[in-house]
Amino acid sequence: MPVRLSDRIGYYGAWASGLFLTSVVFGIVAWLLVNGLRNIDWAFLTTNPAPGSIEIGVAGGIVAPLIGTLIITAMGTAIALPLGLMTAVFLGEHGKPKWLKQGTDTAIDLIFGVPSIVFALFGLAIFSSPSMIFLSSEVQTSGMATAKSYFCAALMMALIALPPIVRSTQAAISQVPNVQREAAYALGKTRFATIRKIVFPSIKPGIATGTILGMGRIAGDTAIVWILLGGAVLEPPQPGWYEPQNFLDFLHGTGSTLTTYVYFASPAGEGNAEGKAYGAALVLFALVFIVNIVLGRLGQRKIGRQ
Amino acid sequence: MEANDNTPPVDAEYEKAQAQEWRHVLDASSDRQAAGIDSDPTEAAVVAEPVLAGVGASAAGGSSADLDAPPPRRQHIADPNDLALAIRGLRVSYGPAEILHGVDIDAPRGGVVALVGPSGCGKTTLLRSLNRLTELAPTAKIEGEVLLDGANIYGPKVDLNLLRRRVGMVFQQPNPFPMSIFDNVAFAIREQAQRRPSRGSLLPQVEQALERAGLWDEVKDDLNRSALSMSGGQQQRLCIARTLAADPEVLLMDEPCSALDPRSTARIEELIVQLAGSLTVVIVTHNLAQARRIADYAAFLLNGDLIEQGPAEQIFETPREQSTRDFVAGIFG
Amino acid sequence: MSSISNIPPPLGVPRTGRASAAKSANRQDRIFIWIVQGIAAFTLIVIASVAIFVFKEGWPSFQANGLSWFAAGDVPLDRQLGYSFTGGPDGETYTALNAWPAIAGTILSTGGALLIAFPLSLLTAIFLAELAPKRVAGFLSPIVTMLAATPSVVFGLFAILVLGPWMTQHLVSESVASELAIVVPIGGASVLLATIVLAVMIAPLMTAIFTDALRGVPNKWKEGAIALGCDPWRMSRRVSVGAIRPALVAGASLAIGRAVGEAIAVSMAGGGIAFVPNPMDGVWFFFEPVRPLAATVVDYSEGFSGEVLKANLFAIGVVLFITTAALTIGAKIASASAQKRLGGH
């Protein structure tokens, strides 16, 4: 217990801050739980949104946005993971030529620091060009592409998931002791084989952590979805969209995710379905929570077993 | 302490007698006058050679010079019975493991006490108990007493911060703060001040501390340099200066030279000998030669027990316990 | 050494399998390195393209307005943006844009959020890293990290459905609100609310970074301070916090970047009107609405089909890009030089 008065103020201040922040966290989670659970039931989770319905708060569910979130997260991660791994291998293992290493390092930092709305704008800029129509669909009057589709959104989502994957993998690579690499080289193994057989197995937890962080970032992002997926909360997807022959068309079309749904259903958007917004927000929060904490714990346990 | 000498002149006689006896041992391989020495001659001879050089030199110097002159060592100790620190029955355990099994050690004021023993014998734990750093470990349990000027530092109302200013510590690895040299040395002084003191008022004290540590000349031109830009030896002397700035009565040193090169080690050993007298030094060291060079008194610990303590010559040249003899002879380390 | 490999083997000595295996292994490695380098270069190309394309699309807006793009204009910003889509009052193409209200909104909300969140985060980090009992800290830290990863819509929802109405009910008196409503609607959705939301969003981020940094301060410094008779709280303040200065800079920059770029939550909480809150209005200053730059883009995102509006919105994107890029790079430089000063610790 400090003696001087200024120290005591600081000391109690630290305690107060800690407790305050904790109560804020618990407050938000509790509020979300209370208000969200009230609106969640099986129907909610499995039916499509039914906007414009007179019985606000009763009609419609979130299955389309929910699936939208899952699809976008899966697509974005699938694109980002191999790219991120290779970039991390470059930064962590090879690192030559120097200008490329510095440049890539800065690029990753920039991609992390620039807000997703800028990437959404970028996506809009490049995917609008007529040559990119294969990614979305054509605008009748101007011949340009709409730049609104699952593909477009997923590509930009991959971008924002990249830095967490790269940095986490890079950190794990640097932890691998050099002696293991040297032993492999002494046996005549190629760089590639060494990385594949020696380095890769021990960096798996690091990769997992990075991927989880990346997925969390994708699932929680609204700006890119809003601009590149269309935020078309009003239109449930065509029936049978999941059938193989229709799926590709589905991916070319617009959609919504939980994030845009919450935005839309809140007073800021057009809906006034508070209850729905709460429910969707809780589902979204729970998804991110599960992915972060549970999968993160699994990743850690793997480290322990190693 | 096994002090059969209370005044310096008797000391010289004692030392001279010792030197003569060892000369006999070396000269004649057969009998010699056993004046209180029971060790095997040949073994003792091995040990005695390097020591004899030192003792013989001092004794020889004593014989050619004034016999009544105090020996080079221990003239800085005014009264060997005046103990700066008295450790009584100290028992320390971390959780279920007991590290120290009740030790009693005396540290006369102004002297240099070396704690020696093989790795893991508990000497670092013992040292850290003297400024209550052991309590930082959550499972630590301490019993017994450590009397600083007669008052138990483990008493009920002891001000820990004040204790640690009176009993300073220098660590094995130099650990200057990531600040300027000036800020490092001024750290302790700023701590004690009620109001933030001005830089000008701090400067004299900083200078004095750096002088005492033998660092002033080297750094006086740029006190604002980062402490981390100095060499290892300089950093360690800075840590000593930093501790001295708080004007401690006792200086605890935990193998302060083990991370340094021989030249820096020699400088710091000089420093310790200089500082002795104005404060009491308790030093843990692995290096027996170092202990011989600088210690007035020594305590030999083994597996958490105090085997023997006494004047340095006794421990290193004429130890009474077999294990001490073995250790000093280098049979185990 | 390559000259040796050009010497043909002596007659009668077969080429060993190992030599050719080595050759193909080399080729395998070379291809691998090429691929890896290529992908790394790709990321470089991507971020460069982002800069180029966003700037290209936004250039017309800057060109038409010059430096007054950043200033305040006579026509309210919202109306300007509307005109840029529909055409001016006389039906002409309307290119004027004075984005100062949006810029001011960004500065106010971000600055306010940092003012609130930085000390709060630092104190909480000290609490978690040094003062709290180990089990409590171990329990709370992942929760703080969890909060940092929470989607921004959740915060926006909380603001617009809970905090905002509470503020309107309890803090804003009816009479004054209706008086000022002629000029501008006063209510819960305001610069204050936006600032609070941003603060809640960036605080966990900074707390996580600061806590990690504090935990990373070498024990030897902490021990050294305690051995000098420094009591633990002061030791935290003087030694630990001083030692983590690079992390403080990096964390703050990251937080500012996030706050500047946060479009959704602020769009929900800010009041949706591009208005510059007037400090002269006294306490009502806090309750005036605001729409920072990022939120503007989102709020007008229906209008990308209009050429002029599109250019205006992309121009805002340029400003956002440059600001956050500068912050990111600046933070990196600052922390690198601070690391050097600390002697590579």
CSV table of N, CA and C in Angstrom, one decimal, chain C residues 95-201:
chain,number,residue,atom,x,y,z
C,95,THR,N,-20.2,19.8,-58.0
C,95,THR,CA,-19.0,19.2,-57.5
C,95,THR,C,-18.4,19.7,-56.3
C,96,ALA,N,-19.0,20.8,-55.7
C,96,ALA,CA,-18.4,21.4,-54.5
C,96,ALA,C,-18.5,20.5,-53.3
C,97,LEU,N,-17.4,20.4,-52.6
C,97,LEU,CA,-17.5,19.6,-51.4
C,97,LEU,C,-16.5,20.3,-50.3
C,98,ASN,N,-17.1,20.6,-49.2
C,98,ASN,CA,-16.3,21.1,-48.1
C,98,ASN,C,-16.5,20.2,-46.9
C,99,ALA,N,-15.5,19.3,-46.7
C,99,ALA,CA,-15.7,18.2,-45.8
C,99,ALA,C,-15.4,18.5,-44.4
C,100,TRP,N,-15.1,19.8,-44.1
C,100,TRP,CA,-14.7,20.1,-42.7
C,100,TRP,C,-15.6,19.5,-41.6
C,101,PRO,N,-16.9,19.5,-41.8
C,101,PRO,CA,-17.8,18.9,-40.7
C,101,PRO,C,-17.4,17.5,-40.4
C,102,ALA,N,-17.2,16.7,-41.5
C,102,ALA,CA,-16.9,15.3,-41.3
C,102,ALA,C,-15.5,15.2,-40.6
C,103,ILE,N,-14.6,16.0,-41.1
C,103,ILE,CA,-13.2,16.0,-40.5
C,103,ILE,C,-13.3,16.3,-39.0
C,104,ALA,N,-14.0,17.4,-38.7
C,104,ALA,CA,-14.1,17.8,-37.3
C,104,ALA,C,-14.8,16.7,-36.5
C,105,GLY,N,-15.8,16.0,-37.1
C,105,GLY,CA,-16.4,14.9,-36.4
C,105,GLY,C,-15.4,13.8,-36.1
C,106,THR,N,-14.5,13.5,-37.1
C,106,THR,CA,-13.5,12.5,-36.8
C,106,THR,C,-12.6,12.9,-35.7
C,107,ILE,N,-12.1,14.2,-35.8
C,107,ILE,CA,-11.1,14.6,-34.8
C,107,ILE,C,-11.7,14.6,-33.4
C,108,LEU,N,-12.9,15.2,-33.3
C,108,LEU,CA,-13.6,15.2,-32.0
C,108,LEU,C,-13.8,13.9,-31.4
C,109,SER,N,-14.4,13.0,-32.2
C,109,SER,CA,-14.8,11.7,-31.6
C,109,SER,C,-13.5,10.9,-31.3
C,110,THR,N,-12.6,10.9,-32.3
C,110,THR,CA,-11.4,10.1,-32.0
C,110,THR,C,-10.6,10.7,-30.9
C,111,GLY,N,-10.4,12.0,-30.9
C,111,GLY,CA,-9.6,12.6,-29.8
C,111,GLY,C,-10.2,12.4,-28.5
C,112,GLY,N,-11.5,12.5,-28.4
C,112,GLY,CA,-12.2,12.3,-27.1
C,112,GLY,C,-12.1,10.9,-26.7
C,113,ALA,N,-12.2,9.9,-27.7
C,113,ALA,CA,-12.1,8.5,-27.3
C,113,ALA,C,-10.8,8.2,-26.7
C,114,LEU,N,-9.7,8.8,-27.4
C,114,LEU,CA,-8.4,8.5,-26.9
C,114,LEU,C,-8.2,9.1,-25.5
C,115,LEU,N,-8.7,10.3,-25.3
C,115,LEU,CA,-8.6,10.9,-24.0
C,115,LEU,C,-9.2,10.1,-22.9
C,116,ILE,N,-10.3,9.5,-23.2
C,116,ILE,CA,-10.9,8.6,-22.2
C,116,ILE,C,-10.2,7.3,-22.0
C,117,ALA,N,-10.0,6.7,-23.2
C,117,ALA,CA,-9.6,5.3,-23.2
C,117,ALA,C,-8.1,5.1,-22.8
C,118,PHE,N,-7.2,6.0,-23.2
C,118,PHE,CA,-5.8,5.8,-22.9
C,118,PHE,C,-5.5,5.6,-21.4
C,119,PRO,N,-5.8,6.6,-20.6
C,119,PRO,CA,-5.5,6.4,-19.2
C,119,PRO,C,-6.2,5.2,-18.6
C,120,LEU,N,-7.5,5.0,-19.0
C,120,LEU,CA,-8.2,3.9,-18.5
C,120,LEU,C,-7.5,2.6,-18.9
C,121,SER,N,-7.1,2.5,-20.1
C,121,SER,CA,-6.4,1.2,-20.5
C,121,SER,C,-5.1,1.0,-19.8
C,122,LEU,N,-4.3,2.1,-19.6
C,122,LEU,CA,-3.1,1.9,-19.0
C,122,LEU,C,-3.2,1.5,-17.5
C,123,LEU,N,-4.2,2.2,-16.8
C,123,LEU,CA,-4.4,1.8,-15.4
C,123,LEU,C,-4.9,0.4,-15.4
C,124,THR,N,-5.8,0.0,-16.2
C,124,THR,CA,-6.3,-1.4,-16.2
C,124,THR,C,-5.2,-2.4,-16.5
C,125,ALA,N,-4.3,-2.0,-17.4
C,125,ALA,CA,-3.2,-2.9,-17.8
C,125,ALA,C,-2.3,-3.1,-16.6
C,126,ILE,N,-2.0,-2.0,-15.8
C,126,ILE,CA,-1.2,-2.1,-14.6
C,126,ILE,C,-1.9,-3.0,-13.6
C,127,PHE,N,-3.2,-2.8,-13.5
C,127,PHE,CA,-4.0,-3.6,-12.6
C,127,PHE,C,-3.9,-5.1,-13.0
C,128,LEU,N,-4.0,-5.4,-14.3
C,128,LEU,CA,-4.0,-6.8,-14.7
C,128,LEU,C,-2.6,-7.4,-14.6
C,129,ALA,N,-1.6,-6.6,-14.9
C,129,ALA,CA,-0.3,-7.2,-15.0
C,129,ALA,C,0.4,-7.2,-13.6
C,130,GLU,N,0.1,-6.3,-12.8
C,130,GLU,CA,0.9,-6.2,-11.5
C,130,GLU,C,0.1,-6.3,-10.2
C,131,LEU,N,-1.1,-5.7,-10.2
C,131,LEU,CA,-1.8,-5.6,-9.0
C,131,LEU,C,-2.8,-6.7,-8.7
C,132,ALA,N,-3.4,-7.2,-9.7
C,132,ALA,CA,-4.5,-8.1,-9.5
C,132,ALA,C,-3.9,-9.5,-9.1
C,133,PRO,N,-4.6,-10.2,-8.2
C,133,PRO,CA,-4.2,-11.6,-7.9
C,133,PRO,C,-4.1,-12.4,-9.2
C,134,LYS,N,-3.2,-13.4,-9.2
C,134,LYS,CA,-2.9,-14.1,-10.4
C,134,LYS,C,-4.2,-14.7,-11.1
C,135,ARG,N,-5.0,-15.3,-10.2
C,135,ARG,CA,-6.2,-16.0,-10.8
C,135,ARG,C,-7.1,-15.0,-11.4
C,136,VAL,N,-7.3,-13.9,-10.8
C,136,VAL,CA,-8.2,-12.9,-11.3
C,136,VAL,C,-7.7,-12.4,-12.6
C,137,ALA,N,-6.4,-12.1,-12.7
C,137,ALA,CA,-5.8,-11.6,-13.9
C,137,ALA,C,-6.0,-12.6,-15.0
C,138,GLY,N,-5.7,-13.9,-14.7
C,138,GLY,CA,-5.8,-14.9,-15.7
C,138,GLY,C,-7.2,-15.1,-16.2
C,139,PHE,N,-8.2,-14.8,-15.4
C,139,PHE,CA,-9.6,-14.9,-15.8
C,139,PHE,C,-10.0,-13.7,-16.7
C,140,LEU,N,-9.5,-12.5,-16.3
C,140,LEU,CA,-10.0,-11.3,-16.9
C,140,LEU,C,-9.3,-11.0,-18.3
C,141,SER,N,-8.0,-11.4,-18.4
C,141,SER,CA,-7.3,-11.1,-19.6
C,141,SER,C,-8.0,-11.6,-20.9
C,142,PRO,N,-8.3,-12.9,-20.9
C,142,PRO,CA,-9.0,-13.4,-22.1
C,142,PRO,C,-10.3,-12.7,-22.4
C,143,ILE,N,-10.9,-12.2,-21.3
C,143,ILE,CA,-12.2,-11.5,-21.5
C,143,ILE,C,-12.0,-10.2,-22.1
C,144,VAL,N,-10.9,-9.5,-21.7
C,144,VAL,CA,-10.6,-8.2,-22.4
C,144,VAL,C,-10.3,-8.5,-23.8
C,145,THR,N,-9.5,-9.5,-24.1
C,145,THR,CA,-9.2,-9.8,-25.5
C,145,THR,C,-10.4,-10.1,-26.3
C,146,MET,N,-11.4,-10.8,-25.6
C,146,MET,CA,-12.7,-11.1,-26.3
C,146,MET,C,-13.4,-9.8,-26.7
C,147,LEU,N,-13.3,-8.9,-25.7
C,147,LEU,CA,-14.0,-7.6,-26.0
C,147,LEU,C,-13.3,-6.9,-27.2
C,148,ALA,N,-12.0,-7.0,-27.3
C,148,ALA,CA,-11.3,-6.4,-28.4
C,148,ALA,C,-11.7,-7.0,-29.7
C,149,ALA,N,-12.1,-8.2,-29.7
C,149,ALA,CA,-12.5,-8.9,-30.9
C,149,ALA,C,-14.0,-8.8,-31.3
C,150,THR,N,-14.7,-8.2,-30.4
C,150,THR,CA,-16.2,-8.1,-30.6
C,150,THR,C,-16.5,-7.2,-31.9
C,151,PRO,N,-17.4,-7.7,-32.7
C,151,PRO,CA,-17.8,-6.9,-33.8
C,151,PRO,C,-18.4,-5.5,-33.5
C,152,SER,N,-18.1,-4.5,-34.3
C,152,SER,CA,-18.5,-3.2,-33.9
C,152,SER,C,-20.0,-3.0,-33.9
C,153,VAL,N,-20.7,-3.7,-34.7
C,153,VAL,CA,-22.2,-3.5,-34.7
C,153,VAL,C,-22.7,-3.7,-33.3
C,154,VAL,N,-22.1,-4.7,-32.6
C,154,VAL,CA,-22.7,-4.9,-31.2
C,154,VAL,C,-22.6,-3.7,-30.4
C,155,PHE,N,-21.4,-3.0,-30.5
C,155,PHE,CA,-21.3,-1.8,-29.7
C,155,PHE,C,-22.2,-0.7,-30.2
C,156,GLY,N,-22.3,-0.6,-31.5
C,156,GLY,CA,-23.3,0.4,-32.1
C,156,GLY,C,-24.7,0.1,-31.6
C,157,LEU,N,-25.0,-1.2,-31.6
C,157,LEU,CA,-26.4,-1.5,-31.1
C,157,LEU,C,-26.6,-1.1,-29.7
C,158,PHE,N,-25.6,-1.4,-28.9
C,158,PHE,CA,-25.7,-1.0,-27.5
C,158,PHE,C,-25.9,0.5,-27.3
C,159,ALA,N,-25.1,1.2,-28.1
C,159,ALA,CA,-25.2,2.7,-28.1
C,159,ALA,C,-26.6,3.2,-28.5
C,160,ILE,N,-27.1,2.7,-29.6
C,160,ILE,CA,-28.3,3.3,-30.1
C,160,ILE,C,-29.5,2.8,-29.4
C,161,LEU,N,-29.4,1.6,-28.7
C,161,LEU,CA,-30.6,1.1,-28.1
C,161,LEU,C,-30.6,1.4,-26.6
C,162,VAL,N,-29.5,1.5,-26.0
C,162,VAL,CA,-29.5,1.6,-24.6
C,162,VAL,C,-28.9,3.0,-24.1
C,163,LEU,N,-27.7,3.2,-24.4
C,163,LEU,CA,-27.1,4.4,-23.9
C,163,LEU,C,-27.7,5.7,-24.5
C,164,GLY,N,-28.0,5.7,-25.8
C,164,GLY,CA,-28.5,6.8,-26.4
C,164,GLY,C,-29.9,7.3,-25.8
C,165,PRO,N,-30.8,6.4,-25.8
C,165,PRO,CA,-32.1,6.7,-25.1
C,165,PRO,C,-32.0,7.1,-23.7
C,166,TRP,N,-31.1,6.4,-23.0
C,166,TRP,CA,-30.9,6.8,-21.6
C,166,TRP,C,-30.4,8.2,-21.5
C,167,MET,N,-29.4,8.6,-22.3
C,167,MET,CA,-28.9,10.0,-22.3
C,167,MET,C,-30.0,10.9,-22.7
C,168,THR,N,-30.8,10.6,-23.7
C,168,THR,CA,-31.9,11.5,-24.1
C,168,THR,C,-32.8,11.7,-22.9
C,169,GLN,N,-33.2,10.6,-22.3
C,169,GLN,CA,-34.2,10.7,-21.2
C,169,GLN,C,-33.6,11.5,-20.0
C,170,HIS,N,-32.4,11.2,-19.6
C,170,HIS,CA,-32.0,11.7,-18.3
C,170,HIS,C,-31.1,12.9,-18.4
C,171,LEU,N,-30.5,13.1,-19.6
C,171,LEU,CA,-29.5,14.2,-19.6
C,171,LEU,C,-30.0,15.4,-20.4
C,172,VAL,N,-30.9,15.2,-21.3
C,172,VAL,CA,-31.3,16.3,-22.1
C,172,VAL,C,-32.7,16.7,-21.7
C,173,SER,N,-32.8,18.0,-21.4
C,173,SER,CA,-34.1,18.4,-21.0
C,173,SER,C,-35.0,18.7,-22.2
C,174,GLU,N,-36.2,18.4,-22.1
C,174,GLU,CA,-37.2,18.5,-23.2
C,174,GLU,C,-37.2,19.9,-23.8
C,175,SER,N,-37.2,20.9,-23.0
C,175,SER,CA,-37.4,22.3,-23.5
C,175,SER,C,-36.2,22.7,-24.3
C,176,VAL,N,-35.0,22.5,-23.8
C,176,VAL,CA,-33.9,23.0,-24.6
C,176,VAL,C,-33.8,22.2,-25.9
C,177,ALA,N,-34.1,20.9,-25.8
C,177,ALA,CA,-34.0,20.1,-27.0
C,177,ALA,C,-34.9,20.6,-28.1
C,178,SER,N,-36.2,21.0,-27.7
C,178,SER,CA,-37.1,21.4,-28.7
C,178,SER,C,-36.7,22.8,-29.2
C,179,GLU,N,-36.1,23.6,-28.3
C,179,GLU,CA,-35.6,24.9,-28.8
C,179,GLU,C,-34.5,24.7,-29.8
C,180,LEU,N,-33.6,23.9,-29.5
C,180,LEU,CA,-32.4,23.8,-30.4
C,180,LEU,C,-32.8,22.9,-31.6
C,181,ALA,N,-33.9,22.2,-31.5
C,181,ALA,CA,-34.2,21.3,-32.6
C,181,ALA,C,-34.4,22.1,-33.9
C,182,ILE,N,-34.7,23.4,-33.8
C,182,ILE,CA,-34.8,24.1,-35.0
C,182,ILE,C,-33.5,24.2,-35.8
C,183,VAL,N,-32.5,24.3,-35.0
C,183,VAL,CA,-31.2,24.3,-35.7
C,183,VAL,C,-30.7,22.9,-35.9
C,184,VAL,N,-30.7,22.1,-34.8
C,184,VAL,CA,-30.1,20.8,-35.0
C,184,VAL,C,-30.7,19.9,-33.9
C,185,PRO,N,-31.0,18.7,-34.2
C,185,PRO,CA,-31.6,17.8,-33.2
C,185,PRO,C,-30.6,17.5,-32.1
C,186,ILE,N,-31.1,17.7,-30.9
C,186,ILE,CA,-30.2,17.3,-29.8
C,186,ILE,C,-30.7,16.0,-29.2
C,187,GLY,N,-29.8,15.2,-28.9
C,187,GLY,CA,-30.3,14.0,-28.3
C,187,GLY,C,-29.2,13.0,-27.9
C,188,GLY,N,-29.6,11.8,-27.6
C,188,GLY,CA,-28.6,10.9,-27.2
C,188,GLY,C,-27.6,10.5,-28.3
C,189,ALA,N,-28.1,10.4,-29.5
C,189,ALA,CA,-27.2,10.1,-30.6
C,189,ALA,C,-26.4,11.4,-30.9
C,190,SER,N,-25.2,11.4,-30.5
C,190,SER,CA,-24.4,12.7,-30.5
C,190,SER,C,-23.0,12.4,-30.5
C,191,VAL,N,-22.2,13.5,-30.5
C,191,VAL,CA,-20.8,13.3,-30.5
C,191,VAL,C,-20.3,12.7,-29.2
C,192,LEU,N,-21.0,12.9,-28.1
C,192,LEU,CA,-20.7,12.3,-26.8
C,192,LEU,C,-20.8,10.8,-26.9
C,193,LEU,N,-22.0,10.4,-27.5
C,193,LEU,CA,-22.2,9.0,-27.6
C,193,LEU,C,-21.2,8.3,-28.5
C,194,ALA,N,-20.9,9.0,-29.6
C,194,ALA,CA,-19.9,8.4,-30.6
C,194,ALA,C,-18.6,8.3,-29.9
C,195,THR,N,-18.2,9.3,-29.1
C,195,THR,CA,-17.0,9.2,-28.4
C,195,THR,C,-16.9,8.1,-27.4
C,196,ILE,N,-18.0,7.9,-26.7
C,196,ILE,CA,-18.1,6.8,-25.7
C,196,ILE,C,-18.0,5.5,-26.4
C,197,VAL,N,-18.7,5.3,-27.5
C,197,VAL,CA,-18.6,4.0,-28.2
C,197,VAL,C,-17.2,3.7,-28.7
C,198,LEU,N,-16.6,4.8,-29.3
C,198,LEU,CA,-15.2,4.5,-29.8
C,198,LEU,C,-14.3,4.2,-28.6
C,199,ALA,N,-14.5,4.9,-27.5
C,199,ALA,CA,-13.6,4.6,-26.3
C,199,ALA,C,-13.8,3.2,-25.9
C,200,VAL,N,-15.1,2.7,-25.8
C,200,VAL,CA,-15.3,1.4,-25.4
C,200,VAL,C,-14.7,0.4,-26.4
C,201,MET,N,-14.6,0.8,-27.6
C,201,MET,CA,-14.1,-0.1,-28.6
C,201,MET,C,-12.5,-0.2,-28.6
